[in-house]
Coordinates of C-alpha atoms in Angstrom, one line a residue:
A1 CA 21.3 72.6 -0.8
E2 CA 24.7 70.9 -0.1
T3 CA 26.6 74.2 -0.7
L4 CA 24.2 76.0 1.6
E5 CA 24.6 73.5 4.4
T6 CA 28.4 73.5 4.0
Q7 CA 28.5 77.3 4.4
R8 CA 26.3 77.1 7.5
V9 CA 28.7 74.6 9.0
Q10 CA 31.6 76.9 8.2
I11 CA 29.8 79.8 9.9
S12 CA 29.3 77.6 13.0
M13 CA 33.0 76.9 13.1
L14 CA 33.7 80.7 12.8
M15 CA 31.6 81.3 15.8
N16 CA 34.1 79.4 17.9
S17 CA 37.0 81.3 16.5
K18 CA 39.3 83.1 18.9
F19 CA 39.3 86.1 16.6
L20 CA 35.7 87.0 17.2
D21 CA 36.6 90.1 19.1
A22 CA 39.0 91.4 16.4
V23 CA 38.3 94.8 15.0
L24 CA 37.9 94.7 11.2
R25 CA 37.1 98.4 10.5
E26 CA 35.4 101.5 11.7
D27 CA 32.3 103.0 10.0
P28 CA 29.9 105.8 10.9
N29 CA 27.8 103.3 13.0
G30 CA 30.8 102.4 15.1
V31 CA 33.4 99.7 15.3
V32 CA 32.8 96.6 13.2
T33 CA 34.1 93.5 14.9
F34 CA 34.6 90.0 13.3
E35 CA 31.8 88.7 15.5
K36 CA 29.4 91.2 14.1
E37 CA 30.2 90.2 10.5
V38 CA 29.9 86.5 11.3
R39 CA 26.4 87.0 12.9
H40 CA 25.4 89.0 9.8
W41 CA 26.4 86.1 7.5
E42 CA 24.6 83.7 9.8
S43 CA 21.4 85.7 9.6
E44 CA 21.6 85.9 5.8
L45 CA 22.2 82.2 5.4
S46 CA 19.3 81.4 7.7
L47 CA 17.0 83.5 5.5
V48 CA 18.3 81.8 2.4
A49 CA 17.7 78.3 4.0
E50 CA 14.2 79.2 5.0
A51 CA 13.3 80.6 1.6
T52 CA 14.8 77.6 -0.2
L53 CA 13.0 75.1 2.0
L54 CA 9.6 76.8 1.3
L55 CA 10.4 77.1 -2.4
D56 CA 11.2 73.4 -2.7
Q57 CA 8.0 72.4 -0.9
V58 CA 5.9 74.7 -3.2
Q59 CA 7.6 73.4 -6.4
A60 CA 7.2 69.7 -5.3
K61 CA 3.4 70.1 -4.5
W62 CA 2.9 72.3 -7.6
K63 CA 4.5 69.7 -9.9
N64 CA 2.5 66.9 -8.4
L65 CA -0.9 68.7 -8.6
T66 CA -0.2 69.8 -12.2
K67 CA -0.4 66.1 -13.2
F68 CA -4.0 65.9 -11.9
Y69 CA -5.6 69.3 -12.5
I70 CA -4.0 70.1 -15.9
Q71 CA -2.7 66.9 -17.5
S72 CA -5.5 64.5 -16.4
R73 CA -8.7 64.3 -18.4
D74 CA -10.8 62.9 -15.6
V75 CA -10.1 65.3 -12.7
P76 CA -10.9 68.6 -14.4
K77 CA -14.3 67.2 -15.4
A78 CA -15.1 65.8 -12.0
L79 CA -13.7 68.8 -10.0
P80 CA -14.3 71.9 -12.2
E81 CA -14.2 74.4 -9.3
A82 CA -11.0 73.0 -7.8
T83 CA -9.4 73.0 -11.3
E84 CA -10.3 76.7 -11.8
R85 CA -8.7 77.6 -8.5
F86 CA -5.6 75.6 -9.3
L87 CA -5.2 77.2 -12.8
L88 CA -5.3 80.6 -11.1
L89 CA -2.7 79.5 -8.6
D90 CA -0.6 78.1 -11.4
R91 CA -0.5 81.5 -13.1
Q92 CA 0.4 83.2 -9.9
I93 CA 3.3 80.8 -9.2
R94 CA 4.6 81.2 -12.7
E95 CA 4.5 85.0 -12.4
F96 CA 6.2 84.8 -9.0
L97 CA 9.0 82.6 -10.4
V98 CA 9.6 85.0 -13.3
E99 CA 9.8 87.9 -10.8
L100 CA 12.2 85.9 -8.6
A101 CA 14.5 85.1 -11.6
R102 CA 15.2 88.8 -12.1
V103 CA 17.0 89.0 -8.8
K104 CA 20.5 87.6 -9.5
K105 CA 21.9 87.4 -6.0
V106 CA 20.4 84.7 -3.8
T107 CA 21.0 86.6 -0.5
A108 CA 19.4 89.7 -1.9
A109 CA 16.4 87.7 -3.2
S110 CA 15.9 86.0 0.2
N111 CA 15.6 89.4 1.8
Q112 CA 13.0 90.7 -0.7
D113 CA 9.5 90.9 0.7
F114 CA 8.0 88.8 -2.2
V115 CA 10.4 85.9 -1.5
L116 CA 10.1 85.4 2.2
S117 CA 7.5 83.5 4.2
L118 CA 4.3 85.3 3.4
R119 CA 3.9 84.6 -0.3
L120 CA 5.5 81.2 -0.3
E121 CA 3.4 80.1 2.7
A122 CA 0.3 81.4 1.0
F123 CA 1.1 79.3 -2.1
L124 CA 1.8 76.3 0.2
E125 CA -1.6 76.7 1.9
D126 CA -3.5 76.9 -1.4
L127 CA -1.6 73.8 -2.7
E128 CA -2.4 71.8 0.4
E129 CA -6.1 72.7 -0.1
G130 CA -5.9 71.3 -3.6
E131 CA -4.3 68.1 -2.2
E132 CA -7.2 67.7 0.3
T133 CA -9.7 68.0 -2.5
L134 CA -8.0 65.3 -4.4
V135 CA -7.9 63.0 -1.4
A136 CA -11.7 63.4 -0.9
Y137 CA -12.1 62.7 -4.6
A138 CA -10.0 59.5 -4.3
R139 CA -12.3 58.3 -1.4
K140 CA -15.3 58.7 -3.6
K141 CA -13.6 56.7 -6.4
R142 CA -12.8 53.9 -3.9
A143 CA -16.5 53.8 -2.9
A144 CA -17.6 53.8 -6.6
C145 CA -15.2 51.1 -7.9
S146 CA -14.6 47.7 -6.3
S147 CA -11.2 47.5 -8.0
F148 CA -10.1 50.4 -5.7
Y149 CA -11.2 48.8 -2.4
L150 CA -7.8 47.4 -1.5
L151 CA -5.7 50.3 -2.7
S152 CA -4.4 53.1 -0.5
L153 CA -5.4 56.7 -1.2
A154 CA -1.9 57.3 -2.6
E155 CA -2.2 54.4 -5.0
I156 CA -5.6 55.5 -6.2
L157 CA -4.3 59.0 -6.8
E158 CA -1.3 57.5 -8.7
T159 CA -3.7 55.5 -10.9
I160 CA -5.9 58.6 -11.5
G161 CA -2.8 60.7 -12.4
N162 CA -1.5 58.2 -15.0
D163 CA -3.8 59.4 -17.7
I164 CA -3.7 58.3 -21.3
A165 CA -1.5 60.7 -23.3
P166 CA -1.6 60.8 -27.1
G167 CA 1.8 59.1 -27.4
H168 CA 1.1 56.3 -25.0
T169 CA 0.8 52.7 -26.3
L170 CA -0.2 51.0 -23.0
I171 CA -2.0 51.6 -19.7
D172 CA -0.5 50.4 -16.4
F173 CA -3.3 48.2 -15.1
Q174 CA -1.7 46.3 -12.3
K175 CA -3.2 48.3 -9.5
I176 CA -6.7 47.7 -10.9
R177 CA -6.2 43.9 -11.5
S178 CA -3.0 42.3 -10.1
S179 CA -3.1 39.6 -12.8
I180 CA -3.1 42.2 -15.7
A181 CA 0.1 44.2 -16.1
C182 CA -1.0 46.5 -18.9
I183 CA -3.6 47.3 -21.6
N184 CA -2.2 47.7 -25.1
I185 CA -3.7 50.7 -26.9
Y186 CA -3.5 52.8 -30.1
H187 CA -5.0 56.2 -31.0
I188 CA -7.4 57.2 -33.7
G189 CA -7.2 61.0 -33.5
A190 CA -7.3 61.9 -29.8
T191 CA -9.4 58.8 -28.9
P192 CA -7.5 55.8 -27.5
H193 CA -8.6 52.2 -28.4
A194 CA -7.7 49.1 -26.3
L195 CA -6.5 46.2 -28.4
S196 CA -5.3 43.6 -25.9
W197 CA -4.1 43.0 -22.4
G198 CA -0.8 41.6 -21.0
S199 CA -0.4 39.3 -18.1
R200 CA 1.5 40.2 -14.9
D201 CA 4.7 38.4 -15.8
G202 CA 4.5 39.4 -19.5
A203 CA 4.3 35.8 -20.7
E204 CA 0.8 36.1 -22.2
T205 CA -1.0 38.7 -24.3
V206 CA -4.7 38.2 -25.0
A207 CA -6.7 40.1 -27.6
F208 CA -10.0 41.7 -26.8
R209 CA -13.1 40.3 -28.5
K210 CA -13.6 43.7 -29.9
E211 CA -11.7 47.0 -29.5
V212 CA -12.7 49.1 -26.4
V213 CA -13.1 52.8 -27.2
L214 CA -11.8 54.7 -24.2
E215 CA -13.6 58.0 -24.6
M216 CA -15.3 58.2 -21.2
G217 CA -14.0 59.1 -17.8
L218 CA -11.3 57.2 -16.1
L219 CA -13.6 55.1 -13.9
D220 CA -16.0 54.3 -16.8
N221 CA -13.0 53.3 -19.0
F222 CA -11.7 50.9 -16.3
K223 CA -15.2 49.3 -16.0
A224 CA -15.5 49.0 -19.8
I225 CA -12.1 47.3 -20.0
L226 CA -12.9 44.8 -17.2
A227 CA -16.3 44.0 -18.7
E228 CA -14.6 43.3 -22.1
V229 CA -12.0 41.1 -20.5
G230 CA -14.8 38.9 -19.1
Q231 CA -16.7 39.0 -22.4
S232 CA -13.5 38.1 -24.3
L233 CA -12.6 35.1 -22.1
F234 CA -16.2 33.9 -22.3
K235 CA -16.2 34.1 -26.1
R236 CA -12.8 32.2 -26.3
L237 CA -14.1 29.6 -23.9
S238 CA -17.3 29.0 -25.8
Q239 CA -15.1 28.4 -28.9
A240 CA -12.6 26.2 -27.1
V241 CA -15.4 24.0 -25.6
E242 CA -16.4 23.1 -29.2
V243 CA -12.9 22.6 -30.4
V244 CA -11.6 20.4 -27.6
A245 CA -14.4 17.8 -28.2
T246 CA -13.4 17.3 -31.9
A247 CA -9.6 18.1 -32.0
P248 CA -7.5 15.1 -33.0
S249 CA -4.6 16.1 -30.7
T250 CA -3.8 18.5 -27.9
S251 CA -2.2 21.0 -30.2
W252 CA -5.5 22.9 -30.2
F253 CA -4.3 24.7 -27.1
L254 CA -1.9 26.9 -29.1
E255 CA -4.7 29.3 -30.1
Y256 CA -6.0 30.0 -26.6
P257 CA -4.9 31.6 -23.3
N258 CA -3.9 29.4 -20.3
Q259 CA -7.1 30.0 -18.3
V260 CA -9.4 29.1 -21.3
V261 CA -7.4 25.9 -22.1
L262 CA -7.6 24.5 -18.6
C263 CA -11.2 25.4 -18.2
A264 CA -12.2 23.8 -21.5
T265 CA -10.2 20.7 -20.7
R266 CA -12.0 20.3 -17.4
I267 CA -15.4 20.8 -19.0
H268 CA -14.6 18.1 -21.6
F269 CA -13.3 15.7 -19.1
Y270 CA -16.2 16.0 -16.7
R271 CA -18.6 15.6 -19.6
S272 CA -16.9 12.4 -20.6
M273 CA -16.6 11.2 -17.1
E274 CA -20.3 11.6 -16.5
L275 CA -21.1 9.7 -19.6
G276 CA -18.7 7.0 -18.5
L277 CA -20.2 6.7 -15.0
D278 CA -23.7 6.4 -16.4
N279 CA -22.5 3.7 -18.8
L280 CA -20.8 2.0 -15.9
A281 CA -24.0 2.1 -13.8
G282 CA -25.8 0.7 -16.8
G283 CA -23.6 -2.4 -16.9
D284 CA -20.7 -1.4 -19.2
G285 CA -17.8 -2.5 -17.1
E286 CA -15.2 -1.1 -19.6
A287 CA -16.6 2.5 -19.7
I288 CA -14.0 3.9 -17.3
E289 CA -11.2 1.9 -18.9
R290 CA -11.9 3.5 -22.3
L291 CA -11.8 6.9 -20.7
L292 CA -8.4 6.1 -19.1
K293 CA -7.0 5.1 -22.5
V294 CA -8.1 8.5 -23.9
Q295 CA -6.4 10.3 -21.0
N296 CA -3.2 8.3 -21.3
A297 CA -3.1 9.1 -25.1
Q298 CA -3.5 12.8 -24.3
I299 CA -0.7 12.7 -21.8
L300 CA 1.6 11.0 -24.4
D301 CA 0.6 13.6 -26.9
C302 CA 1.5 16.4 -24.4
T303 CA 4.9 14.7 -23.7
Q304 CA 5.7 14.7 -27.4
L305 CA 4.7 18.3 -27.8
L306 CA 7.0 19.3 -24.9
Q307 CA 9.9 18.0 -26.9
T308 CA 9.3 20.5 -29.7
H309 CA 10.2 24.2 -29.8
L310 CA 7.5 26.1 -28.0
K311 CA 7.3 29.7 -26.7
K312 CA 7.6 30.2 -23.0
D313 CA 3.9 30.9 -22.5
K314 CA 2.8 27.9 -24.5
R315 CA 5.2 25.6 -22.7
T316 CA 3.7 26.7 -19.4
I317 CA 0.2 26.0 -20.7
L318 CA 1.3 22.6 -21.9
Q319 CA 2.8 21.7 -18.5
N320 CA -0.4 22.8 -16.8
M321 CA -2.4 20.6 -19.1
M322 CA -0.2 17.6 -18.3
L323 CA -0.7 18.1 -14.6
L324 CA -4.4 18.4 -15.2
H325 CA -4.5 15.2 -17.3
L326 CA -2.6 13.3 -14.6
H327 CA -5.1 14.4 -12.0
M328 CA -7.9 13.3 -14.3
C329 CA -6.3 9.9 -14.7
D330 CA -6.1 9.5 -11.0
L331 CA -9.7 10.5 -10.6
A332 CA -10.9 8.1 -13.2
E333 CA -8.8 5.3 -11.8
S334 CA -10.4 5.9 -8.4
F335 CA -13.9 5.4 -9.8
K336 CA -13.0 1.9 -11.1
L337 CA -13.0 0.8 -7.5
E338 CA -16.3 2.6 -6.5
E339 CA -19.7 1.0 -6.5
P340 CA -21.4 1.8 -9.8
G341 CA -23.8 4.5 -8.6
G342 CA -23.5 6.7 -11.7
T343 CA -23.5 10.5 -11.6
E344 CA -25.7 10.4 -8.5
S345 CA -23.2 8.7 -6.3
F346 CA -21.8 10.5 -3.3
A347 CA -18.2 10.2 -4.4
W348 CA -19.0 12.0 -7.7
K349 CA -21.3 14.6 -6.3
Y350 CA -18.6 15.9 -4.0
Q351 CA -16.1 16.4 -6.8
V352 CA -15.7 20.0 -8.0
R353 CA -17.1 19.7 -11.5
V354 CA -16.9 22.2 -14.3
R355 CA -19.8 22.2 -16.7
W356 CA -20.9 24.1 -19.7
R357 CA -24.6 24.1 -19.8
Q358 CA -27.9 26.0 -20.0
H359 CA -28.6 28.7 -17.4
T360 CA -31.5 28.1 -15.1
D361 CA -33.3 30.0 -12.4
D362 CA -31.9 27.6 -9.8
N363 CA -28.3 28.7 -10.8
Q364 CA -29.2 32.3 -10.1
K365 CA -30.5 31.5 -6.7
D366 CA -27.4 29.5 -5.7
N367 CA -24.9 31.9 -7.2
V368 CA -24.2 34.4 -4.5
F369 CA -21.9 36.4 -6.8
A370 CA -24.4 36.9 -9.5
D371 CA -24.0 40.3 -11.3
P372 CA -26.8 41.9 -13.3
G373 CA -24.6 42.6 -16.4
E374 CA -23.2 39.0 -16.4
Q375 CA -26.8 37.7 -15.9
K376 CA -28.0 39.6 -19.0
R377 CA -25.1 38.2 -21.1
T378 CA -25.9 34.6 -19.9
E379 CA -29.6 34.9 -20.6
E380 CA -28.9 36.2 -24.1
L381 CA -26.4 33.4 -25.0
G382 CA -28.3 30.7 -23.1
V383 CA -25.2 28.8 -21.8
D384 CA -22.3 29.5 -19.5
C385 CA -19.7 27.8 -17.4
F386 CA -20.7 26.6 -13.9
L387 CA -18.8 25.1 -11.0
E388 CA -20.7 22.4 -9.1
C389 CA -19.9 20.8 -5.8
G390 CA -22.4 18.8 -3.8
D391 CA -25.8 20.4 -4.2
R392 CA -24.4 23.9 -5.0
S393 CA -23.8 25.6 -8.3
L394 CA -21.7 28.8 -8.9
R395 CA -21.5 30.5 -12.2
Y396 CA -17.9 31.1 -13.4
L397 CA -17.4 34.8 -13.7
H398 CA -14.4 34.8 -16.2
D399 CA -12.1 36.9 -14.1
Y400 CA -8.6 36.8 -15.7
L401 CA -6.1 35.0 -13.6
G402 CA -3.1 34.9 -15.9
P403 CA -0.8 32.0 -17.0
T404 CA -0.1 30.8 -13.5
Q405 CA 1.9 27.6 -12.9
G406 CA -0.4 24.7 -12.0
A407 CA -0.1 22.8 -8.8
V408 CA -0.7 19.1 -8.0
V409 CA -4.3 18.3 -6.9
T410 CA -4.4 16.2 -3.8
M411 CA -7.1 14.8 -1.5
Q412 CA -6.6 17.8 0.7
T413 CA -7.3 20.0 -2.3
N414 CA -10.7 18.3 -2.8
R415 CA -11.6 18.8 0.8
V416 CA -10.7 22.5 0.6
F417 CA -12.9 22.9 -2.5
V418 CA -15.8 21.3 -0.8
S419 CA -15.4 23.4 2.4
I420 CA -15.0 26.7 0.5
T421 CA -17.9 26.1 -1.8
Q422 CA -20.2 25.3 1.1
A423 CA -18.9 28.4 3.0
I424 CA -19.5 30.7 0.1
C425 CA -23.0 29.5 -0.5
T426 CA -24.0 29.9 3.1
Y427 CA -22.4 33.4 3.3
R428 CA -19.6 32.3 5.6
G429 CA -15.8 32.7 5.6
S430 CA -13.3 29.9 5.1
L431 CA -9.7 29.6 6.4
V432 CA -7.4 26.9 5.0
L433 CA -4.9 25.4 7.5
S434 CA -2.8 22.4 6.8
P435 CA 0.9 21.4 6.7
G436 CA 3.0 22.4 3.7
T437 CA 3.0 20.5 0.3
T438 CA -0.6 19.2 0.9
G439 CA -2.3 21.0 -2.0
K440 CA -3.5 24.3 -0.6
T441 CA -2.0 26.4 -3.4
E442 CA -4.2 25.0 -6.1

């Protein structure tokens, strides 16, 4: 392309030459002047440029559509007629290119009837029709899968085109869930199996509760992966809730992902806090003081663990645990000054509490995000994690968030939690506005 453009510039310079009227030779058709030769060269180069441009467009679209109609597993099944048309077009383009390769001289090839506009433009029209079919297919995918709602059509097509090849060991998943960078897979024969997922920053890898067999269509595979992510986090949390209550030190966190550790720690604290508040209301004036001693001991344990050699992801989890324990200490300290109203006091009711308990019909009524599949799982197992604030209860849906850095919880954070919870349960929106460094991030 650069050589062609250079030659066209040279021809333009020749058109301004003072030798245009010079006679070069005589032939049976008359006198051949320099100007006539230059215009002939200009005409040939224009034909070459036109053919090259069309050929580049055809090759680019052809290469892009091959990824969907030939290499993808999902598109040929979903669009069989469009795939048949593209396979026929693919054969025609290949035959055309073989025919074109036999012409050695580019200027001669550009003047051949099979190279110029008609055939190339016909190919281009057929390829554009294939693109329009794919765009319509991407729109249907967006309507069928909530993970695609915020993606552009180009991003959806890119996701559809990145199919699982036999040699692949991971699936790029960041466009489906921003917190999940990839899904680690291996192959048994031609069937891929998902083993684990990796976080966005690569700091954490979490194993699935059981391997996910990816033998369905693309959309069904994504749904199966996301369902198993939630199931795996739920299973790990149910184990961690039991471990945290009996573990002699905070080192138990080494076996669990960040999200599970923080959630289990909150569940255990709020369970202990409710017991302490009931004892305080019953006349035990040292109930909260004993809880504070336990929290201070855990903070000391975390401090000692931080001085050991830990991997980056485990160190991040430990730092988040320390921040959480510090917040819990502040919360417990504040209730030493409150009137002993127990767990029914206003100050306690309007804390965002995390609880692990039996599912009831009232929870389903209050939970505006209830999902039939999640509901079935909860009914089978009998217990789940719930977020409670005021008189509202929302079931925790175990959506993976990744090993995010924790933030300090402030009074402003508590107000935001109360406002957002009430807004969600009354089907309203919520907008958080406040100065910087006041606790909005958490």
